[in-house]
Coordinates of C-alpha atoms in Angstrom, one line a residue:
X14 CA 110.0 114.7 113.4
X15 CA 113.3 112.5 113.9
X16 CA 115.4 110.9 111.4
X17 CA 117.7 108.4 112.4
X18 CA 120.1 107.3 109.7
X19 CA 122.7 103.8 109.8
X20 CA 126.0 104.4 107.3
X21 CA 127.3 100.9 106.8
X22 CA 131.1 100.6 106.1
X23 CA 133.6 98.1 105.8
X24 CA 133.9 96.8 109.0
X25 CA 131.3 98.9 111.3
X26 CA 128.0 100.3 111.8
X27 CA 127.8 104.5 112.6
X28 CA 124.0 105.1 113.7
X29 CA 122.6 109.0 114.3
X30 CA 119.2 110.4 115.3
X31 CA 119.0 114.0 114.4
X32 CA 116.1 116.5 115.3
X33 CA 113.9 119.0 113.2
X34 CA 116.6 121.1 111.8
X35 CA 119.2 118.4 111.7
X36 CA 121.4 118.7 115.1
X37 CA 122.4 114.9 116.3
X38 CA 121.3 114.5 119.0
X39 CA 123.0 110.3 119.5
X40 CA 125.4 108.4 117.5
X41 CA 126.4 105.2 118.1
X42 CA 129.0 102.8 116.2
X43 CA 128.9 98.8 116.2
X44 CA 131.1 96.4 114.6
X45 CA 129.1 94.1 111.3
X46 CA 128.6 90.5 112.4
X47 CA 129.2 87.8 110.1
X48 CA 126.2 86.2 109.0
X49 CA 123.0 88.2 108.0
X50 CA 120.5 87.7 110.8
X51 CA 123.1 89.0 113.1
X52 CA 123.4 92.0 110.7
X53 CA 119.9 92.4 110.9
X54 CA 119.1 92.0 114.3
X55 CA 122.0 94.6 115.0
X56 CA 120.7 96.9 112.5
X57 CA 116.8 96.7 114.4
X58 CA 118.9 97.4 117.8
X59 CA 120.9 100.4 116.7
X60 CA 117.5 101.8 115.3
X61 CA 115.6 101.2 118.8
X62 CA 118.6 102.4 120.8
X63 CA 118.7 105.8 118.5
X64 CA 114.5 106.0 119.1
X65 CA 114.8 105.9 123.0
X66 CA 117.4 108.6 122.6
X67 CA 115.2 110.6 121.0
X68 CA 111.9 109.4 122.9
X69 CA 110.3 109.0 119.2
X70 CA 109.8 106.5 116.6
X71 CA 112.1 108.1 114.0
X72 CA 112.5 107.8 110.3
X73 CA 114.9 105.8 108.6
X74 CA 117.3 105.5 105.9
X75 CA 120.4 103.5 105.2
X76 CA 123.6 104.3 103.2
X77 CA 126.2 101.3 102.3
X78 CA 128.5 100.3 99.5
X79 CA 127.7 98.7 96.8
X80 CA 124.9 98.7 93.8
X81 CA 121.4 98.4 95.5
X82 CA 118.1 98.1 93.9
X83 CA 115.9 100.7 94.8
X84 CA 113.8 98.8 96.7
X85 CA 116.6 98.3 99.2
X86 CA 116.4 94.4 98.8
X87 CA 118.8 93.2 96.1
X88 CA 122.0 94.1 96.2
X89 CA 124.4 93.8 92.9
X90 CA 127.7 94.3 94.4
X91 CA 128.5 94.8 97.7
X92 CA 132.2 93.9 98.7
X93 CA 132.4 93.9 102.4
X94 CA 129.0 92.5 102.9
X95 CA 129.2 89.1 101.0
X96 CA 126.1 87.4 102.8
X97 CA 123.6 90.7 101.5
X98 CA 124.0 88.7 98.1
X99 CA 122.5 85.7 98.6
X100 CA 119.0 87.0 98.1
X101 CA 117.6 88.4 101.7
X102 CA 115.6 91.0 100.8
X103 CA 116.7 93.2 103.5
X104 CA 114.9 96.5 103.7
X105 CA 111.5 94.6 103.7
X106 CA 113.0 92.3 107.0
X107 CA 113.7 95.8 108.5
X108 CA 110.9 97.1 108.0
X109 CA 108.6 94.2 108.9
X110 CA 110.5 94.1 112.4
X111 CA 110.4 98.1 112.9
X112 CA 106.9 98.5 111.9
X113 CA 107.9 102.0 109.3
X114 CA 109.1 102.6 106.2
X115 CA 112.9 102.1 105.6
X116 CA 115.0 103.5 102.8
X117 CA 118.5 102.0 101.4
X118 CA 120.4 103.8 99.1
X119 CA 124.5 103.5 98.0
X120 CA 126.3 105.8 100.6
X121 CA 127.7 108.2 98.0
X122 CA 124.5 108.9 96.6
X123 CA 123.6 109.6 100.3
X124 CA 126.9 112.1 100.6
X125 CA 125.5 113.6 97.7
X126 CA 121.8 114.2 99.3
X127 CA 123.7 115.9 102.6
X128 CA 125.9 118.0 100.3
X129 CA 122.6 119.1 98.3
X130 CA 120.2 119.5 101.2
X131 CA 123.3 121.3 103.4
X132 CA 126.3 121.2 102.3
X133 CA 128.1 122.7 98.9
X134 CA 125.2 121.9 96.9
X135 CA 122.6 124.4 98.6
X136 CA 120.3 126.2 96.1
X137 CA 121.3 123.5 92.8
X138 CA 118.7 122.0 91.2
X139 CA 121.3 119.1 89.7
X140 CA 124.1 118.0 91.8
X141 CA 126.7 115.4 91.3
X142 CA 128.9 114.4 93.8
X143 CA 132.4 112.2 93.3
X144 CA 134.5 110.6 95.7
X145 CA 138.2 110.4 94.9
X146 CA 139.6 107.9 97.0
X147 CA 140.5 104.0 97.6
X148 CA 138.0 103.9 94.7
X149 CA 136.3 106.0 92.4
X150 CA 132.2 106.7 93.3
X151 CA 129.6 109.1 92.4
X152 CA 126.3 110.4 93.0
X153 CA 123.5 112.0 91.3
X154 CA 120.6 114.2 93.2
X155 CA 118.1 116.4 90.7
X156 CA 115.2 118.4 92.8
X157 CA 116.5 116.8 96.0
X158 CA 115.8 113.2 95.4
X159 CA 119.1 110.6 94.5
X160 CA 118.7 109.5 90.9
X161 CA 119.3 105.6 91.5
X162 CA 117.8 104.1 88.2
X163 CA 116.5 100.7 87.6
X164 CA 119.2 98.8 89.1
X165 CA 120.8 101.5 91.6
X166 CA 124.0 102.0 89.6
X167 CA 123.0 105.5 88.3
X168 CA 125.8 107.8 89.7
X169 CA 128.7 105.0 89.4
X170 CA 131.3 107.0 87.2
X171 CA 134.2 104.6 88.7
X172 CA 132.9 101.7 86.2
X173 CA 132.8 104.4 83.2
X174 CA 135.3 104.1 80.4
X175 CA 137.7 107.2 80.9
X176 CA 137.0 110.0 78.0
X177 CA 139.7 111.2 76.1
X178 CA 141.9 108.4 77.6
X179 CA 145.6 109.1 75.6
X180 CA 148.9 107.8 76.7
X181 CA 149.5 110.8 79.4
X182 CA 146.7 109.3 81.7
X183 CA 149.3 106.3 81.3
X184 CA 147.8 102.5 82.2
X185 CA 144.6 101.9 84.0
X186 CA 144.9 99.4 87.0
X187 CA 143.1 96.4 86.3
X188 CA 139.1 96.3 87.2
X189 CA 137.0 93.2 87.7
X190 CA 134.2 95.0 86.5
X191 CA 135.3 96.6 83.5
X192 CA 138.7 94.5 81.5
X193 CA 139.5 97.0 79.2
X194 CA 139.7 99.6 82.0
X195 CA 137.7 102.6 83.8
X196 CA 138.1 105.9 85.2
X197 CA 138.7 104.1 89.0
X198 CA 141.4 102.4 87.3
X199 CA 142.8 105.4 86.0
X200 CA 142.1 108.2 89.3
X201 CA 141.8 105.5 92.2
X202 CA 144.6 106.4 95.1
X203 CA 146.4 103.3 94.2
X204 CA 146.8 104.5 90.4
X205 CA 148.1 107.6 91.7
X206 CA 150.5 106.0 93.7
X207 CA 151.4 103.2 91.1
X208 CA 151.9 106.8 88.7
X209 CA 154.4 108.0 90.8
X210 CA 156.1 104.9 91.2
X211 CA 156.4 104.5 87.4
X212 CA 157.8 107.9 87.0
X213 CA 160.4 108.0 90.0
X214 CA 160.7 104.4 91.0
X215 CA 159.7 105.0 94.6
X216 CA 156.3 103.4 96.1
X217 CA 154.7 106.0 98.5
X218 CA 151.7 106.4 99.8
X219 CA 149.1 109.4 98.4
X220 CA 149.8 111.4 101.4
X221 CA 153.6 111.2 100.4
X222 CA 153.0 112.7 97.2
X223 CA 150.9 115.2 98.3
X224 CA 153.1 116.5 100.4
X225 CA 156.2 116.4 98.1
X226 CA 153.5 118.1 95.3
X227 CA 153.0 120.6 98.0
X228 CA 157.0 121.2 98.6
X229 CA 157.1 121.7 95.0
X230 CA 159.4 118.4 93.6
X231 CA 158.6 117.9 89.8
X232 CA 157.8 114.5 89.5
X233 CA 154.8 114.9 92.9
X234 CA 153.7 118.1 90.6
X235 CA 154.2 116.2 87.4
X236 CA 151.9 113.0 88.3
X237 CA 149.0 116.0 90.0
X238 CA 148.5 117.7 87.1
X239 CA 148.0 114.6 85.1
X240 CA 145.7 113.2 88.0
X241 CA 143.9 116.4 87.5
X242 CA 143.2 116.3 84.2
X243 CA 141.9 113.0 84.2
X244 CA 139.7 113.9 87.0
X245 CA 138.5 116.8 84.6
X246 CA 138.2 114.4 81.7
X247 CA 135.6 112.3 84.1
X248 CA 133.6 115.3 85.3
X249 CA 133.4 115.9 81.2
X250 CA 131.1 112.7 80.8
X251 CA 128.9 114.2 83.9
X252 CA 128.5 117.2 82.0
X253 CA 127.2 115.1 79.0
X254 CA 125.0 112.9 80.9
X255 CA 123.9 115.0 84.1
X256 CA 124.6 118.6 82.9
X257 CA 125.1 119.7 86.6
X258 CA 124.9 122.6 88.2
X259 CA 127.7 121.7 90.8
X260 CA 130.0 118.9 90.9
X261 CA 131.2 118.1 94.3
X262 CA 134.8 116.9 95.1
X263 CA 135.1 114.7 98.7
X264 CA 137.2 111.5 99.5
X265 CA 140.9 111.2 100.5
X266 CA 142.5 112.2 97.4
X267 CA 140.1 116.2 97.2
X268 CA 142.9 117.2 99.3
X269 CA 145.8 116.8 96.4
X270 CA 147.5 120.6 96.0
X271 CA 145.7 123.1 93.6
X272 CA 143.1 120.3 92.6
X273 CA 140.1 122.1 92.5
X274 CA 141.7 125.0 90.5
X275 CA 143.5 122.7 88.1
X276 CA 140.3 120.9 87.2
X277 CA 138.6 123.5 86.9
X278 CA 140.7 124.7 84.2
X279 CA 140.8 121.5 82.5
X280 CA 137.6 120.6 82.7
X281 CA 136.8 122.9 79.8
X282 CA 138.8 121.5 77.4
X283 CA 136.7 118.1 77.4
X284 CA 133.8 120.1 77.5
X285 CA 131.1 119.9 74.5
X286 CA 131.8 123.9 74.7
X287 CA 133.9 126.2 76.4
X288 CA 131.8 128.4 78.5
X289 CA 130.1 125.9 80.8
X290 CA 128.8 127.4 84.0
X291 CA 129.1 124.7 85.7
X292 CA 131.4 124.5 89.0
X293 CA 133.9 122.0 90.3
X294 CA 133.7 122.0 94.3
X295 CA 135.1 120.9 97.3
X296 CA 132.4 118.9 99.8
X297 CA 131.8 120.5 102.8
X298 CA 130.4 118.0 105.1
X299 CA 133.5 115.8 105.4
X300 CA 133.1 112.2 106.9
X301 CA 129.7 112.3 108.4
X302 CA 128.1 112.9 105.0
X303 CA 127.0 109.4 103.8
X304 CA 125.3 109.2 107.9
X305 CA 123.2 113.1 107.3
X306 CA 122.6 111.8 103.8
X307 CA 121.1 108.5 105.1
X308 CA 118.7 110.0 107.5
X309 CA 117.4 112.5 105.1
X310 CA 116.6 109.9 102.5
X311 CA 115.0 108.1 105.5
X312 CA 112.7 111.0 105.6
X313 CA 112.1 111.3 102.5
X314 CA 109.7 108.1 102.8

């Protein structure tokens, strides 16, 4: 059986049929028109191309941004895609014109169903996945299936109230979402930077500090640590709502020196004891997650 899966970004389209034991066979990548029955007509195109590749009728799954119904046909927030909010119930027009079921989840929950099935979550009942990046998301899969919830927001640990928030994790940047501030305000790549910049008086990018963390100054190494243990802090309320056997690390800011092993440390002092088992991780996927996690929720039906 073939699984083709669409990950829909900010700007473009990535498309991939994979076989039996999930080798891509095709990927292709296409811009997102403006208006939504350009979207969709490009979306029923993509899908067609990917099933000629193949010579099959393929299943299918979609990962984007955003808060989406399970059903795949309302969609709470969604950024990039303004016109998906103005009611077009969207999975249900797919799958009217492809004639199959289709399946649309958030694309981090999707990451999280790739690292599960294949990835660093192999052989764990409960996995959690968090992305640290341009924003803070999350992703919930128990038994191999995404836990979505009634409205699709299960998983979304950016829009959380930060635990243990004191005056080291020092002022979250300001959320539409949540007024009083979340963790994404406190761990998102621009409150790293805007960290550093408070402490030093210099405005650098992440990769900046990164790299000065890695050369050893004490201010890079200085705002890390805290990062770290307000990353830890996080993973403690997925500990008290998930219990997980893993939690899995990916997005720009996984890469920030001795991260995993500092939050790891930390991570049991926020804990409701000290001698969790649980394991902080690095994905193992990288990029192509959110696409490998779409086409296996696509074939999950």
């Amino acid at each position: 059986m073939y699984a083709t899966g669409l990950d829909i970004g900010g700007t473009k389209i990535a498309g991939a049929v994979y076989d039996n034991v999930g080798t891509e066979l095709t990927r292709i990548i296409e811009p997102i028109p403006k208006d939504y029955a350009l979207f969709l007509q490009l979306c029923v195109n993509m899908v067609e191309r990917l099933d000629q590749a193949c010579g099959a009728k393929a299943s299918v799954g979609i990962g984007m941004p955003g808060v989406i119904s399970r059903d795949g046909n309302t969609f709470y927030a969604v950024a990039n895609i303004p016109f998906l909010r103005d009611g077009h119930p969207f999975a249900d027009d797919l799958t009217q014109h492809l004639q199959r079921s289709v399946r649309v989840a958030n694309d981090g929950q999707c990451a999280t169903l790739a690292e599960a099935f294949e990835g660093a979550g192999q052989g764990a009942n409960t996995v959690f996945g968090i992305t640290l990046g341009t924003g803070v998301g999350g992703g919930a899969v128990v038994n191999g299936h995404i836990i979505s919830g009634r409205h699709g927001m299960a998983g979304e640990i950016g829009h959380v109230a930060l635990p243990h928030a004191s005056a080291e994790d020092g002022e979250p940047l300001p959320c539409k979402y949540c007024p009083t501030g979340c963790i994404e305000g406190y761990l998102s790549g621009a409150a790293l930077a805007k960290r550093y910049e408070r402490l030093t008086g210099d405005n650098l990018p992440v990769a900046d500090i990164a790299a000065r963390a890695g050369s050893g100054e004490q201010a890079a190494l200085q705002v890390v640590d805290a990062y770290c243990r307000g990353v830890a802090k996080a993973i403690s309320a997925v500990l008290h709502t998930y219990d997980p056997d893993i939690v899995i690390i990916s997005g720009g800011l996984s890469v920030l020196p001795n991260l995993l092993r500092l939050v790891n440390g930390y991570v049991r002092d926020y804990a409701l004891f000290k001698d969790i088992e649980t394991q902080v991780v690095a994905a193992k996927l990288g990029a192509l997650s959110g696409l490998r996690g779409a086409a296996i929720l696509g074939q999950q039906g």
